[in-house]
């Protein structure tokens, strides 16, 4: 096989790269070692009920601009419901409360919603304001200290107490990054919060999938590639790279030799 581009790995990054290249007229071969696309963002069919069961990220935000653009490109954006107004119901064993943004211009609508969160004491609510200077001055793309820090460590440094972390920040960290705060990247979390807090009104709104994640991401991407001269192979591990003069000349994929012009 001699495609224009071989993309090794069919996770979200690989799918986005393959779709973008295909949209520019390149013949793309996407190879994934597993039997599904999407990496950790996929779903499987429950044997007894027939329902789609998601694995991976269950929550998106309006500030996920690149993700939403991908879904528009592959034609599955209609399977995602974006809130017009930020509203999040919370429930624990002893509390039920709701975070709802008032009709105010951004970013005041988010701060007002957080300060009105009924599950927190006024001390905890005011502690949220300590996050503001952090968001205004942090540079998550270039700060090596922030890039080496976990969400847990960053929240501690920002003076966020146990209650506000348990009832707000930890939930947002897990929901948006699909990682526990003890291991999630502080730089990624700060970048999300900067866009949510300092962006437009819809940047802070929740985007909720109305179909299984595989139908949203993997199936949409595979269908787009097929309709644009591309091909997807599953269960095909890239086992060997043939390199000459510092350039990958060929790749052994699923036991077959592929000689693309470019390898991603």
CSV table of N, CA and C in Angstrom, one decimal, residues 106-115 124-140 154-155 157-160 164 168-169 189-191 193-199:
chain,number,residue,atom,x,y,z
A,106,UNK,N,-20.2,37.5,29.8
A,106,UNK,CA,-19.0,36.7,30.2
A,106,UNK,C,-17.9,37.7,30.6
A,107,UNK,N,-17.1,37.4,31.6
A,107,UNK,CA,-17.1,36.2,32.4
A,107,UNK,C,-17.9,36.2,33.7
A,108,UNK,N,-18.7,37.3,33.8
A,108,UNK,CA,-19.4,37.5,35.1
A,108,UNK,C,-20.4,36.5,35.4
A,109,UNK,N,-21.0,35.9,34.3
A,109,UNK,CA,-22.0,34.9,34.5
A,109,UNK,C,-21.5,33.6,35.2
A,110,UNK,N,-20.2,33.3,34.9
A,110,UNK,CA,-19.6,32.1,35.6
A,110,UNK,C,-19.3,32.4,37.0
A,111,UNK,N,-18.6,33.5,37.3
A,111,UNK,CA,-18.3,33.9,38.6
A,111,UNK,C,-19.5,34.0,39.5
A,112,UNK,N,-20.6,34.6,39.0
A,112,UNK,CA,-21.8,34.7,39.7
A,112,UNK,C,-22.4,33.3,40.0
A,113,UNK,N,-22.3,32.4,39.1
A,113,UNK,CA,-22.8,31.1,39.3
A,113,UNK,C,-22.1,30.4,40.4
A,114,UNK,N,-20.7,30.5,40.4
A,114,UNK,CA,-19.9,29.8,41.4
A,114,UNK,C,-20.1,30.4,42.8
A,115,UNK,N,-20.3,31.7,42.8
A,115,UNK,CA,-20.5,32.3,44.2
A,115,UNK,C,-21.9,32.0,44.7
A,124,UNK,N,-15.8,29.3,51.6
A,124,UNK,CA,-15.4,28.5,50.4
A,124,UNK,C,-15.7,29.2,49.1
A,125,UNK,N,-16.9,29.9,49.1
A,125,UNK,CA,-17.2,30.6,47.8
A,125,UNK,C,-16.2,31.7,47.6
A,126,UNK,N,-15.9,32.4,48.6
A,126,UNK,CA,-14.9,33.5,48.4
A,126,UNK,C,-13.5,33.0,48.0
A,127,UNK,N,-13.2,31.8,48.5
A,127,UNK,CA,-11.9,31.2,48.1
A,127,UNK,C,-11.8,31.0,46.6
A,128,UNK,N,-13.0,30.8,46.0
A,128,UNK,CA,-13.0,30.6,44.5
A,128,UNK,C,-12.3,31.8,43.8
A,129,UNK,N,-12.5,33.0,44.4
A,129,UNK,CA,-12.0,34.2,43.8
A,129,UNK,C,-10.5,34.2,43.8
A,130,UNK,N,-9.8,33.4,44.6
A,130,UNK,CA,-8.4,33.3,44.5
A,130,UNK,C,-7.9,32.7,43.2
A,131,UNK,N,-8.8,32.0,42.6
A,131,UNK,CA,-8.4,31.3,41.3
A,131,UNK,C,-8.3,32.4,40.2
A,132,UNK,N,-9.0,33.5,40.3
A,132,UNK,CA,-9.0,34.6,39.3
A,132,UNK,C,-7.6,35.0,38.9
A,133,UNK,N,-6.8,35.5,39.9
A,133,UNK,CA,-5.4,36.0,39.5
A,133,UNK,C,-4.6,34.9,38.9
A,134,UNK,N,-4.8,33.6,39.3
A,134,UNK,CA,-4.1,32.5,38.7
A,134,UNK,C,-4.4,32.4,37.2
A,135,UNK,N,-5.7,32.5,36.9
A,135,UNK,CA,-6.1,32.3,35.5
A,135,UNK,C,-5.7,33.5,34.7
A,136,UNK,N,-5.6,34.7,35.2
A,136,UNK,CA,-5.2,35.9,34.5
A,136,UNK,C,-3.7,35.9,34.2
A,137,UNK,N,-2.9,35.3,35.0
A,137,UNK,CA,-1.4,35.4,34.9
A,137,UNK,C,-0.8,34.1,34.4
A,138,UNK,N,-1.5,32.9,34.5
A,138,UNK,CA,-0.9,31.6,34.1
A,138,UNK,C,-0.7,31.5,32.6
A,139,UNK,N,0.4,30.8,32.2
A,139,UNK,CA,0.6,30.6,30.8
A,139,UNK,C,0.9,29.0,30.7
A,140,UNK,N,-0.2,28.3,30.6
A,140,UNK,CA,-0.1,26.8,30.6
A,140,UNK,C,0.7,26.2,29.4
A,154,UNK,N,-1.9,22.1,42.2
A,154,UNK,CA,-2.3,23.4,41.8
A,154,UNK,C,-3.4,24.0,42.6
A,155,UNK,N,-4.4,23.2,42.9
A,155,UNK,CA,-5.5,23.7,43.7
A,155,UNK,C,-5.1,23.9,45.1
A,157,UNK,N,-2.1,24.9,46.0
A,157,UNK,CA,-1.3,26.2,46.0
A,157,UNK,C,-2.3,27.4,45.8
A,158,UNK,N,-3.4,27.2,45.2
A,158,UNK,CA,-4.4,28.3,45.0
A,158,UNK,C,-5.3,28.5,46.2
A,159,UNK,N,-5.0,27.7,47.3
A,159,UNK,CA,-5.8,27.9,48.5
A,159,UNK,C,-7.2,27.4,48.5
A,160,UNK,N,-7.4,26.4,47.7
A,160,UNK,CA,-8.8,25.8,47.6
A,160,UNK,C,-8.9,24.7,48.7
A,164,UNK,N,-14.6,22.8,48.8
A,164,UNK,CA,-14.8,23.3,47.5
A,164,UNK,C,-14.1,22.5,46.4
A,168,UNK,N,-16.7,20.8,43.8
A,168,UNK,CA,-16.6,21.6,42.6
A,168,UNK,C,-15.4,21.2,41.7
A,169,UNK,N,-14.2,21.6,42.1
A,169,UNK,CA,-13.0,21.4,41.3
A,169,UNK,C,-12.7,20.0,40.9
A,189,UNK,N,-5.8,21.6,32.8
A,189,UNK,CA,-6.9,22.1,33.6
A,189,UNK,C,-7.0,23.6,33.6
A,190,UNK,N,-5.9,24.3,33.8
A,190,UNK,CA,-5.9,25.8,33.8
A,190,UNK,C,-6.3,26.3,32.4
A,191,UNK,N,-5.9,25.6,31.3
A,191,UNK,CA,-6.2,26.0,30.0
A,191,UNK,C,-7.7,25.9,29.8
A,193,UNK,N,-10.0,26.0,32.2
A,193,UNK,CA,-10.6,27.0,33.1
A,193,UNK,C,-10.5,28.4,32.5
A,194,UNK,N,-9.3,28.7,31.9
A,194,UNK,CA,-9.2,30.0,31.3
A,194,UNK,C,-10.2,30.3,30.2
A,195,UNK,N,-10.4,29.2,29.4
A,195,UNK,CA,-11.4,29.4,28.3
A,195,UNK,C,-12.8,29.5,28.8
A,196,UNK,N,-13.1,28.7,29.8
A,196,UNK,CA,-14.4,28.7,30.4
A,196,UNK,C,-14.7,30.0,31.1
A,197,UNK,N,-13.8,30.5,32.0
A,197,UNK,CA,-14.0,31.7,32.7
A,197,UNK,C,-13.9,32.9,31.9
A,198,UNK,N,-12.9,32.9,31.0
A,198,UNK,CA,-12.6,34.2,30.3
A,198,UNK,C,-13.1,34.2,28.9
A,199,UNK,N,-13.8,33.2,28.5
A,199,UNK,CA,-14.3,33.1,27.1
A,199,UNK,C,-15.7,33.6,26.9
